Amino acid sequence: MKTADPTMARAINDRLALDLLLERGPLTAPQLRALTGLSRPTVSDLIERLRDAGLIEAAGESGADRRGPNARLYGLVADRAHVAGVNLRRDAFHVSVADITGNELGVVSRRLPDDPDLVALIAQAIAEAGGGRVPHTVVLGTPGLIHPRTGLVNDSGVHGWRPDLGPALRGRLDSRVILENEVNLSAIAEHRGGVAVGRDDFALLWIDDGVGAAIVLDGRLRRGASGGAGEVALLRFGGEDFCCLMEAEIARDLGPEALADRIVQSVFVLVAVLDPGLVVLGGGIGRRGGDHLAGLVAERLAAISPAATEIRPSAVEGDTILRGAVLTALDLARDDVFG
């Protein structure tokens, strides 16, 4: 078995220490030694290296409430890099900017006019939310199919849509810009901080101003060959598209029983093909239905499917698409900045 050379070993140790500081906040050198199992000289070298790189800084002292010398605390340099998440709706968009520790710096929401300059409006909102800071990475969630290799997006129905939105925004901001399907980002948020935490397999059914699904298998988001994985809106039941059966205005007027009767049709398809073990009801309608709607769907599913499947409403508060966008941007920025 090939062992790590000194350069790789240092890189692994540095990332281990940085991840611990992300998870636990400022730590002393003795605490880093205890948590990593590294020797005193190795941790001393590591701290010096990370300080020289501008990644960590002194953050006070510990032990002020006891006798004896205090130990210096080291924490991440929060301003080392910034990220932006964007939730692009058909008639509005929402922006959140965070530092590399994940601390939110600002949020901005804008309505979209009929024929907007999307690039200019989004760039201005990011600058406003971040106080003029240039983000390292921007992740933008949008309706539509996004090809996983080319990044091309089909017509999303967004006011002022342009197929080159990603490259144009990248040129305007001088930042890395990633476009991702909105429902996929909602699933990432659910996986990291909702009912799907710790689950390797699950599907999220989005029921809101649009209909779609996201699929996570073996702990990985699955997009499909052309970005179309989870497009349950295209399914047809009784001669009608599922997206038409679940239009927001129609779904809001349905009682819980009738709504569950419609939802279970697409849930059964997901379960029959993927056997995810968990289906999360997301989006405004899915989340508002709560445990009652989820229970009704589960009862109907159990009557037609032999695969044991848990049905749960989304547990992520606030804008799940925006949350997923920021989390994805943070992962990408940290991998680049931290190594």
mmCIF file with all atom_site columns, C-alpha atoms in Angstrom, residues 26-205:
data_model
loop_
_atom_site.group_PDB
_atom_site.id
_atom_site.type_symbol
_atom_site.label_atom_id
_atom_site.label_alt_id
_atom_site.label_comp_id
_atom_site.label_asym_id
_atom_site.label_entity_id
_atom_site.label_seq_id
_atom_site.pdbx_PDB_ins_code
_atom_site.Cartn_x
_atom_site.Cartn_y
_atom_site.Cartn_z
_atom_site.occupancy
_atom_site.B_iso_or_equiv
_atom_site.pdbx_formal_charge
_atom_site.auth_seq_id
_atom_site.auth_comp_id
_atom_site.auth_asym_id
_atom_site.auth_atom_id
_atom_site.pdbx_PDB_model_num
ATOM 1   C CA . PRO A 1 26  ? -11.798 28.298 18.137  1.00 0.00 ? 26  PRO A CA 1
ATOM 2   C CA . LEU A 1 27  ? -9.507  25.697 19.714  1.00 0.00 ? 27  LEU A CA 1
ATOM 3   C CA . THR A 1 28  ? -6.218  25.707 21.561  1.00 0.00 ? 28  THR A CA 1
ATOM 4   C CA . ALA A 1 29  ? -3.112  23.818 20.444  1.00 0.00 ? 29  ALA A CA 1
ATOM 5   C CA . PRO A 1 30  ? -3.607  21.206 23.211  1.00 0.00 ? 30  PRO A CA 1
ATOM 6   C CA . GLN A 1 31  ? -7.208  20.737 22.101  1.00 0.00 ? 31  GLN A CA 1
ATOM 7   C CA . LEU A 1 32  ? -6.097  20.267 18.492  1.00 0.00 ? 32  LEU A CA 1
ATOM 8   C CA . ARG A 1 33  ? -3.548  17.693 19.653  1.00 0.00 ? 33  ARG A CA 1
ATOM 9   C CA . ALA A 1 34  ? -6.189  15.802 21.624  1.00 0.00 ? 34  ALA A CA 1
ATOM 10  C CA . LEU A 1 35  ? -8.738  15.843 18.797  1.00 0.00 ? 35  LEU A CA 1
ATOM 11  C CA . THR A 1 36  ? -6.324  14.941 15.990  1.00 0.00 ? 36  THR A CA 1
ATOM 12  C CA . GLY A 1 37  ? -3.903  12.655 17.818  1.00 0.00 ? 37  GLY A CA 1
ATOM 13  C CA . LEU A 1 38  ? -1.010  14.578 16.281  1.00 0.00 ? 38  LEU A CA 1
ATOM 14  C CA . SER A 1 39  ? 2.208   15.315 18.166  1.00 0.00 ? 39  SER A CA 1
ATOM 15  C CA . ARG A 1 40  ? 3.068   18.643 19.748  1.00 0.00 ? 40  ARG A CA 1
ATOM 16  C CA . PRO A 1 41  ? 5.680   19.561 17.070  1.00 0.00 ? 41  PRO A CA 1
ATOM 17  C CA . THR A 1 42  ? 3.297   18.593 14.257  1.00 0.00 ? 42  THR A CA 1
ATOM 18  C CA . VAL A 1 43  ? 0.480   20.752 15.647  1.00 0.00 ? 43  VAL A CA 1
ATOM 19  C CA . SER A 1 44  ? 2.875   23.658 16.231  1.00 0.00 ? 44  SER A CA 1
ATOM 20  C CA . ASP A 1 45  ? 4.060   23.465 12.621  1.00 0.00 ? 45  ASP A CA 1
ATOM 21  C CA . LEU A 1 46  ? 0.459   23.122 11.430  1.00 0.00 ? 46  LEU A CA 1
ATOM 22  C CA . ILE A 1 47  ? -0.664  26.246 13.313  1.00 0.00 ? 47  ILE A CA 1
ATOM 23  C CA . GLU A 1 48  ? 2.258   28.272 11.985  1.00 0.00 ? 48  GLU A CA 1
ATOM 24  C CA . ARG A 1 49  ? 1.580   27.084 8.438   1.00 0.00 ? 49  ARG A CA 1
ATOM 25  C CA . LEU A 1 50  ? -2.127  27.928 8.579   1.00 0.00 ? 50  LEU A CA 1
ATOM 26  C CA . ARG A 1 51  ? -1.451  31.349 10.107  1.00 0.00 ? 51  ARG A CA 1
ATOM 27  C CA . ASP A 1 52  ? 1.076   32.155 7.393   1.00 0.00 ? 52  ASP A CA 1
ATOM 28  C CA . ALA A 1 53  ? -1.497  31.133 4.775   1.00 0.00 ? 53  ALA A CA 1
ATOM 29  C CA . GLY A 1 54  ? -4.042  33.531 6.265   1.00 0.00 ? 54  GLY A CA 1
ATOM 30  C CA . LEU A 1 55  ? -6.468  30.738 7.119   1.00 0.00 ? 55  LEU A CA 1
ATOM 31  C CA . ILE A 1 56  ? -6.444  30.943 10.929  1.00 0.00 ? 56  ILE A CA 1
ATOM 32  C CA . GLU A 1 57  ? -5.730  33.663 13.474  1.00 0.00 ? 57  GLU A CA 1
ATOM 33  C CA . ALA A 1 58  ? -5.477  34.134 17.221  1.00 0.00 ? 58  ALA A CA 1
ATOM 34  C CA . ALA A 1 59  ? -8.982  34.342 18.679  1.00 0.00 ? 59  ALA A CA 1
ATOM 35  C CA . GLY A 1 60  ? -8.418  35.092 22.355  1.00 0.00 ? 60  GLY A CA 1
ATOM 36  C CA . GLU A 1 61  ? -7.390  32.877 25.233  1.00 0.00 ? 61  GLU A CA 1
ATOM 37  C CA . SER A 1 62  ? -8.913  29.995 27.152  1.00 0.00 ? 62  SER A CA 1
ATOM 38  C CA . GLY A 1 63  ? -8.732  29.309 30.867  1.00 0.00 ? 63  GLY A CA 1
ATOM 39  C CA . ALA A 1 64  ? -9.418  32.845 32.044  1.00 0.00 ? 64  ALA A CA 1
ATOM 40  C CA . ASP A 1 65  ? -11.541 31.380 34.846  1.00 0.00 ? 65  ASP A CA 1
ATOM 41  C CA . ARG A 1 66  ? -8.729  29.263 36.320  1.00 0.00 ? 66  ARG A CA 1
ATOM 42  C CA . ARG A 1 67  ? -5.291  29.812 37.787  1.00 0.00 ? 67  ARG A CA 1
ATOM 43  C CA . GLY A 1 68  ? -2.166  29.411 35.704  1.00 0.00 ? 68  GLY A CA 1
ATOM 44  C CA . PRO A 1 69  ? -1.176  30.479 32.193  1.00 0.00 ? 69  PRO A CA 1
ATOM 45  C CA . ASN A 1 70  ? -3.907  30.759 29.595  1.00 0.00 ? 70  ASN A CA 1
ATOM 46  C CA . ALA A 1 71  ? -3.792  28.864 26.287  1.00 0.00 ? 71  ALA A CA 1
ATOM 47  C CA . ARG A 1 72  ? -4.148  30.812 23.071  1.00 0.00 ? 72  ARG A CA 1
ATOM 48  C CA . LEU A 1 73  ? -7.221  30.055 20.995  1.00 0.00 ? 73  LEU A CA 1
ATOM 49  C CA . TYR A 1 74  ? -7.036  29.802 17.222  1.00 0.00 ? 74  TYR A CA 1
ATOM 50  C CA . GLY A 1 75  ? -9.991  30.310 14.910  1.00 0.00 ? 75  GLY A CA 1
ATOM 51  C CA . LEU A 1 76  ? -10.719 30.530 11.216  1.00 0.00 ? 76  LEU A CA 1
ATOM 52  C CA . VAL A 1 77  ? -10.280 33.812 9.369   1.00 0.00 ? 77  VAL A CA 1
ATOM 53  C CA . ALA A 1 78  ? -13.934 34.267 8.459   1.00 0.00 ? 78  ALA A CA 1
ATOM 54  C CA . ASP A 1 79  ? -13.260 36.874 5.771   1.00 0.00 ? 79  ASP A CA 1
ATOM 55  C CA . ARG A 1 80  ? -10.806 34.631 3.926   1.00 0.00 ? 80  ARG A CA 1
ATOM 56  C CA . ALA A 1 81  ? -13.526 33.967 1.347   1.00 0.00 ? 81  ALA A CA 1
ATOM 57  C CA . HIS A 1 82  ? -17.241 34.571 0.806   1.00 0.00 ? 82  HIS A CA 1
ATOM 58  C CA . VAL A 1 83  ? -19.976 32.741 -1.051  1.00 0.00 ? 83  VAL A CA 1
ATOM 59  C CA . ALA A 1 84  ? -23.402 33.592 -2.404  1.00 0.00 ? 84  ALA A CA 1
ATOM 60  C CA . GLY A 1 85  ? -26.515 31.485 -2.853  1.00 0.00 ? 85  GLY A CA 1
ATOM 61  C CA . VAL A 1 86  ? -29.300 32.527 -5.217  1.00 0.00 ? 86  VAL A CA 1
ATOM 62  C CA . ASN A 1 87  ? -32.844 31.171 -5.410  1.00 0.00 ? 87  ASN A CA 1
ATOM 63  C CA . LEU A 1 88  ? -34.183 32.224 -8.817  1.00 0.00 ? 88  LEU A CA 1
ATOM 64  C CA . ARG A 1 89  ? -37.949 32.015 -9.102  1.00 0.00 ? 89  ARG A CA 1
ATOM 65  C CA . ARG A 1 90  ? -40.047 32.769 -12.170 1.00 0.00 ? 90  ARG A CA 1
ATOM 66  C CA . ASP A 1 91  ? -40.964 36.269 -11.000 1.00 0.00 ? 91  ASP A CA 1
ATOM 67  C CA . ALA A 1 92  ? -38.482 36.982 -8.184  1.00 0.00 ? 92  ALA A CA 1
ATOM 68  C CA . PHE A 1 93  ? -35.123 35.983 -6.742  1.00 0.00 ? 93  PHE A CA 1
ATOM 69  C CA . HIS A 1 94  ? -33.505 35.792 -3.318  1.00 0.00 ? 94  HIS A CA 1
ATOM 70  C CA . VAL A 1 95  ? -29.805 36.127 -2.440  1.00 0.00 ? 95  VAL A CA 1
ATOM 71  C CA . SER A 1 96  ? -27.817 35.192 0.657   1.00 0.00 ? 96  SER A CA 1
ATOM 72  C CA . VAL A 1 97  ? -24.112 35.932 1.169   1.00 0.00 ? 97  VAL A CA 1
ATOM 73  C CA . ALA A 1 98  ? -22.019 34.151 3.833   1.00 0.00 ? 98  ALA A CA 1
ATOM 74  C CA . ASP A 1 99  ? -18.396 34.103 4.936   1.00 0.00 ? 99  ASP A CA 1
ATOM 75  C CA . ILE A 1 100 ? -16.374 30.892 4.719   1.00 0.00 ? 100 ILE A CA 1
ATOM 76  C CA . THR A 1 101 ? -17.458 29.827 8.225   1.00 0.00 ? 101 THR A CA 1
ATOM 77  C CA . GLY A 1 102 ? -21.092 29.878 7.074   1.00 0.00 ? 102 GLY A CA 1
ATOM 78  C CA . ASN A 1 103 ? -22.039 33.035 8.963   1.00 0.00 ? 103 ASN A CA 1
ATOM 79  C CA . GLU A 1 104 ? -24.709 34.899 6.986   1.00 0.00 ? 104 GLU A CA 1
ATOM 80  C CA . LEU A 1 105 ? -23.700 38.468 6.125   1.00 0.00 ? 105 LEU A CA 1
ATOM 81  C CA . GLY A 1 106 ? -26.798 39.671 4.304   1.00 0.00 ? 106 GLY A CA 1
ATOM 82  C CA . VAL A 1 107 ? -29.899 38.741 2.334   1.00 0.00 ? 107 VAL A CA 1
ATOM 83  C CA . VAL A 1 108 ? -31.661 40.522 -0.505  1.00 0.00 ? 108 VAL A CA 1
ATOM 84  C CA . SER A 1 109 ? -34.917 39.747 -2.336  1.00 0.00 ? 109 SER A CA 1
ATOM 85  C CA . ARG A 1 110 ? -36.107 41.315 -5.568  1.00 0.00 ? 110 ARG A CA 1
ATOM 86  C CA . ARG A 1 111 ? -39.223 41.054 -7.714  1.00 0.00 ? 111 ARG A CA 1
ATOM 87  C CA . LEU A 1 112 ? -38.531 40.541 -11.410 1.00 0.00 ? 112 LEU A CA 1
ATOM 88  C CA . PRO A 1 113 ? -40.103 42.869 -13.971 1.00 0.00 ? 113 PRO A CA 1
ATOM 89  C CA . ASP A 1 114 ? -41.441 41.407 -17.216 1.00 0.00 ? 114 ASP A CA 1
ATOM 90  C CA . ASP A 1 115 ? -38.198 41.791 -19.181 1.00 0.00 ? 115 ASP A CA 1
ATOM 91  C CA . PRO A 1 116 ? -35.333 42.227 -16.704 1.00 0.00 ? 116 PRO A CA 1
ATOM 92  C CA . ASP A 1 117 ? -31.571 42.225 -17.178 1.00 0.00 ? 117 ASP A CA 1
ATOM 93  C CA . LEU A 1 118 ? -31.082 39.154 -14.980 1.00 0.00 ? 118 LEU A CA 1
ATOM 94  C CA . VAL A 1 119 ? -27.308 39.364 -14.913 1.00 0.00 ? 119 VAL A CA 1
ATOM 95  C CA . ALA A 1 120 ? -27.279 42.989 -13.768 1.00 0.00 ? 120 ALA A CA 1
ATOM 96  C CA . LEU A 1 121 ? -30.027 42.520 -11.179 1.00 0.00 ? 121 LEU A CA 1
ATOM 97  C CA . ILE A 1 122 ? -28.477 39.399 -9.624  1.00 0.00 ? 122 ILE A CA 1
ATOM 98  C CA . ALA A 1 123 ? -24.981 40.916 -9.587  1.00 0.00 ? 123 ALA A CA 1
ATOM 99  C CA . GLN A 1 124 ? -26.281 44.068 -7.899  1.00 0.00 ? 124 GLN A CA 1
ATOM 100 C CA . ALA A 1 125 ? -28.178 42.057 -5.281  1.00 0.00 ? 125 ALA A CA 1
ATOM 101 C CA . ILE A 1 126 ? -25.108 39.931 -4.483  1.00 0.00 ? 126 ILE A CA 1
ATOM 102 C CA . ALA A 1 127 ? -22.997 43.080 -4.069  1.00 0.00 ? 127 ALA A CA 1
ATOM 103 C CA . GLU A 1 128 ? -25.641 44.585 -1.780  1.00 0.00 ? 128 GLU A CA 1
ATOM 104 C CA . ALA A 1 129 ? -26.042 41.461 0.352   1.00 0.00 ? 129 ALA A CA 1
ATOM 105 C CA . GLY A 1 130 ? -22.279 41.044 0.691   1.00 0.00 ? 130 GLY A CA 1
ATOM 106 C CA . GLY A 1 131 ? -21.435 44.681 1.330   1.00 0.00 ? 131 GLY A CA 1
ATOM 107 C CA . GLY A 1 132 ? -19.478 44.892 -1.913  1.00 0.00 ? 132 GLY A CA 1
ATOM 108 C CA . ARG A 1 133 ? -17.425 41.741 -1.276  1.00 0.00 ? 133 ARG A CA 1
ATOM 109 C CA . VAL A 1 134 ? -16.598 39.640 -4.335  1.00 0.00 ? 134 VAL A CA 1
ATOM 110 C CA . PRO A 1 135 ? -17.789 36.068 -3.700  1.00 0.00 ? 135 PRO A CA 1
ATOM 111 C CA . HIS A 1 136 ? -15.447 33.183 -4.307  1.00 0.00 ? 136 HIS A CA 1
ATOM 112 C CA . THR A 1 137 ? -18.328 30.959 -5.457  1.00 0.00 ? 137 THR A CA 1
ATOM 113 C CA . VAL A 1 138 ? -21.950 31.594 -6.402  1.00 0.00 ? 138 VAL A CA 1
ATOM 114 C CA . VAL A 1 139 ? -24.493 28.766 -6.598  1.00 0.00 ? 139 VAL A CA 1
ATOM 115 C CA . LEU A 1 140 ? -27.742 29.648 -8.330  1.00 0.00 ? 140 LEU A CA 1
ATOM 116 C CA . GLY A 1 141 ? -30.821 27.457 -8.029  1.00 0.00 ? 141 GLY A CA 1
ATOM 117 C CA . THR A 1 142 ? -33.268 27.650 -10.906 1.00 0.00 ? 142 THR A CA 1
ATOM 118 C CA . PRO A 1 143 ? -36.221 25.723 -12.329 1.00 0.00 ? 143 PRO A CA 1
ATOM 119 C CA . GLY A 1 144 ? -35.458 23.585 -15.352 1.00 0.00 ? 144 GLY A CA 1
ATOM 120 C CA . LEU A 1 145 ? -33.147 20.798 -16.461 1.00 0.00 ? 145 LEU A CA 1
ATOM 121 C CA . ILE A 1 146 ? -29.437 21.515 -16.061 1.00 0.00 ? 146 ILE A CA 1
ATOM 122 C CA . HIS A 1 147 ? -27.088 19.243 -17.982 1.00 0.00 ? 147 HIS A CA 1
ATOM 123 C CA . PRO A 1 148 ? -24.574 17.871 -15.441 1.00 0.00 ? 148 PRO A CA 1
ATOM 124 C CA . ARG A 1 149 ? -21.623 18.090 -17.857 1.00 0.00 ? 149 ARG A CA 1
ATOM 125 C CA . THR A 1 150 ? -22.307 21.150 -20.010 1.00 0.00 ? 150 THR A CA 1
ATOM 126 C CA . GLY A 1 151 ? -24.208 23.235 -17.456 1.00 0.00 ? 151 GLY A CA 1
ATOM 127 C CA . LEU A 1 152 ? -26.723 24.204 -20.130 1.00 0.00 ? 152 LEU A CA 1
ATOM 128 C CA . VAL A 1 153 ? -30.241 24.924 -18.884 1.00 0.00 ? 153 VAL A CA 1
ATOM 129 C CA . ASN A 1 154 ? -33.477 24.571 -20.778 1.00 0.00 ? 154 ASN A CA 1
ATOM 130 C CA . ASP A 1 155 ? -36.005 27.411 -20.779 1.00 0.00 ? 155 ASP A CA 1
ATOM 131 C CA . SER A 1 156 ? -36.944 27.736 -17.114 1.00 0.00 ? 156 SER A CA 1
ATOM 132 C CA . GLY A 1 157 ? -39.861 30.135 -17.538 1.00 0.00 ? 157 GLY A CA 1
ATOM 133 C CA . VAL A 1 158 ? -38.043 32.786 -15.479 1.00 0.00 ? 158 VAL A CA 1
ATOM 134 C CA . HIS A 1 159 ? -38.676 36.379 -16.539 1.00 0.00 ? 159 HIS A CA 1
ATOM 135 C CA . GLY A 1 160 ? -35.739 37.578 -18.638 1.00 0.00 ? 160 GLY A CA 1
ATOM 136 C CA . TRP A 1 161 ? -34.244 34.095 -18.934 1.00 0.00 ? 161 TRP A CA 1
ATOM 137 C CA . ARG A 1 162 ? -31.119 33.704 -21.051 1.00 0.00 ? 162 ARG A CA 1
ATOM 138 C CA . PRO A 1 163 ? -29.394 30.377 -21.818 1.00 0.00 ? 163 PRO A CA 1
ATOM 139 C CA . ASP A 1 164 ? -25.946 31.824 -21.076 1.00 0.00 ? 164 ASP A CA 1
ATOM 140 C CA . LEU A 1 165 ? -26.916 33.090 -17.624 1.00 0.00 ? 165 LEU A CA 1
ATOM 141 C CA . GLY A 1 166 ? -24.139 31.159 -15.864 1.00 0.00 ? 166 GLY A CA 1
ATOM 142 C CA . PRO A 1 167 ? -21.231 32.307 -18.069 1.00 0.00 ? 167 PRO A CA 1
ATOM 143 C CA . ALA A 1 168 ? -22.599 35.868 -18.256 1.00 0.00 ? 168 ALA A CA 1
ATOM 144 C CA . LEU A 1 169 ? -22.890 36.122 -14.478 1.00 0.00 ? 169 LEU A CA 1
ATOM 145 C CA . ARG A 1 170 ? -19.427 34.612 -14.096 1.00 0.00 ? 170 ARG A CA 1
ATOM 146 C CA . GLY A 1 171 ? -17.980 37.301 -16.347 1.00 0.00 ? 171 GLY A CA 1
ATOM 147 C CA . ARG A 1 172 ? -19.835 40.056 -14.515 1.00 0.00 ? 172 ARG A CA 1
ATOM 148 C CA . LEU A 1 173 ? -18.796 38.956 -11.019 1.00 0.00 ? 173 LEU A CA 1
ATOM 149 C CA . ASP A 1 174 ? -15.375 37.432 -11.737 1.00 0.00 ? 174 ASP A CA 1
ATOM 150 C CA . SER A 1 175 ? -16.474 34.539 -9.517  1.00 0.00 ? 175 SER A CA 1
ATOM 151 C CA . ARG A 1 176 ? -17.087 30.851 -10.018 1.00 0.00 ? 176 ARG A CA 1
ATOM 152 C CA . VAL A 1 177 ? -20.786 30.440 -10.833 1.00 0.00 ? 177 VAL A CA 1
ATOM 153 C CA . ILE A 1 178 ? -22.587 27.098 -10.645 1.00 0.00 ? 178 ILE A CA 1
ATOM 154 C CA . LEU A 1 179 ? -26.188 26.561 -11.762 1.00 0.00 ? 179 LEU A CA 1
ATOM 155 C CA . GLU A 1 180 ? -28.172 23.793 -10.085 1.00 0.00 ? 180 GLU A CA 1
ATOM 156 C CA . ASN A 1 181 ? -31.755 22.610 -10.218 1.00 0.00 ? 181 ASN A CA 1
ATOM 157 C CA . GLU A 1 182 ? -33.816 24.181 -7.437  1.00 0.00 ? 182 GLU A CA 1
ATOM 158 C CA . VAL A 1 183 ? -35.243 20.912 -6.104  1.00 0.00 ? 183 VAL A CA 1
ATOM 159 C CA . ASN A 1 184 ? -31.783 19.329 -5.972  1.00 0.00 ? 184 ASN A CA 1
ATOM 160 C CA . LEU A 1 185 ? -30.627 22.183 -3.752  1.00 0.00 ? 185 LEU A CA 1
ATOM 161 C CA . SER A 1 186 ? -33.648 21.728 -1.494  1.00 0.00 ? 186 SER A CA 1
ATOM 162 C CA . ALA A 1 187 ? -32.695 18.057 -1.115  1.00 0.00 ? 187 ALA A CA 1
ATOM 163 C CA . ILE A 1 188 ? -29.131 19.027 -0.171  1.00 0.00 ? 188 ILE A CA 1
ATOM 164 C CA . ALA A 1 189 ? -30.508 21.271 2.582   1.00 0.00 ? 189 ALA A CA 1
ATOM 165 C CA . GLU A 1 190 ? -32.761 18.444 3.779   1.00 0.00 ? 190 GLU A CA 1
ATOM 166 C CA . HIS A 1 191 ? -29.856 15.999 3.788   1.00 0.00 ? 191 HIS A CA 1
ATOM 167 C CA . ARG A 1 192 ? -27.655 18.323 5.836   1.00 0.00 ? 192 ARG A CA 1
ATOM 168 C CA . GLY A 1 193 ? -30.171 19.739 8.298   1.00 0.00 ? 193 GLY A CA 1
ATOM 169 C CA . GLY A 1 194 ? -33.596 18.144 7.916   1.00 0.00 ? 194 GLY A CA 1
ATOM 170 C CA . VAL A 1 195 ? -35.379 14.820 8.243   1.00 0.00 ? 195 VAL A CA 1
ATOM 171 C CA . ALA A 1 196 ? -32.935 13.146 5.820   1.00 0.00 ? 196 ALA A CA 1
ATOM 172 C CA . VAL A 1 197 ? -29.862 13.681 8.023   1.00 0.00 ? 197 VAL A CA 1
ATOM 173 C CA . GLY A 1 198 ? -27.960 10.394 8.233   1.00 0.00 ? 198 GLY A CA 1
ATOM 174 C CA . ARG A 1 199 ? -29.944 8.793  5.401   1.00 0.00 ? 199 ARG A CA 1
ATOM 175 C CA . ASP A 1 200 ? -27.978 7.461  2.436   1.00 0.00 ? 200 ASP A CA 1
ATOM 176 C CA . ASP A 1 201 ? -31.102 7.017  0.322   1.00 0.00 ? 201 ASP A CA 1
ATOM 177 C CA . PHE A 1 202 ? -34.142 9.263  0.011   1.00 0.00 ? 202 PHE A CA 1
ATOM 178 C CA . ALA A 1 203 ? -36.254 11.195 -2.464  1.00 0.00 ? 203 ALA A CA 1
ATOM 179 C CA . LEU A 1 204 ? -37.691 14.676 -2.051  1.00 0.00 ? 204 LEU A CA 1
ATOM 180 C CA . LEU A 1 205 ? -40.984 15.491 -3.768  1.00 0.00 ? 205 LEU A CA 1
#
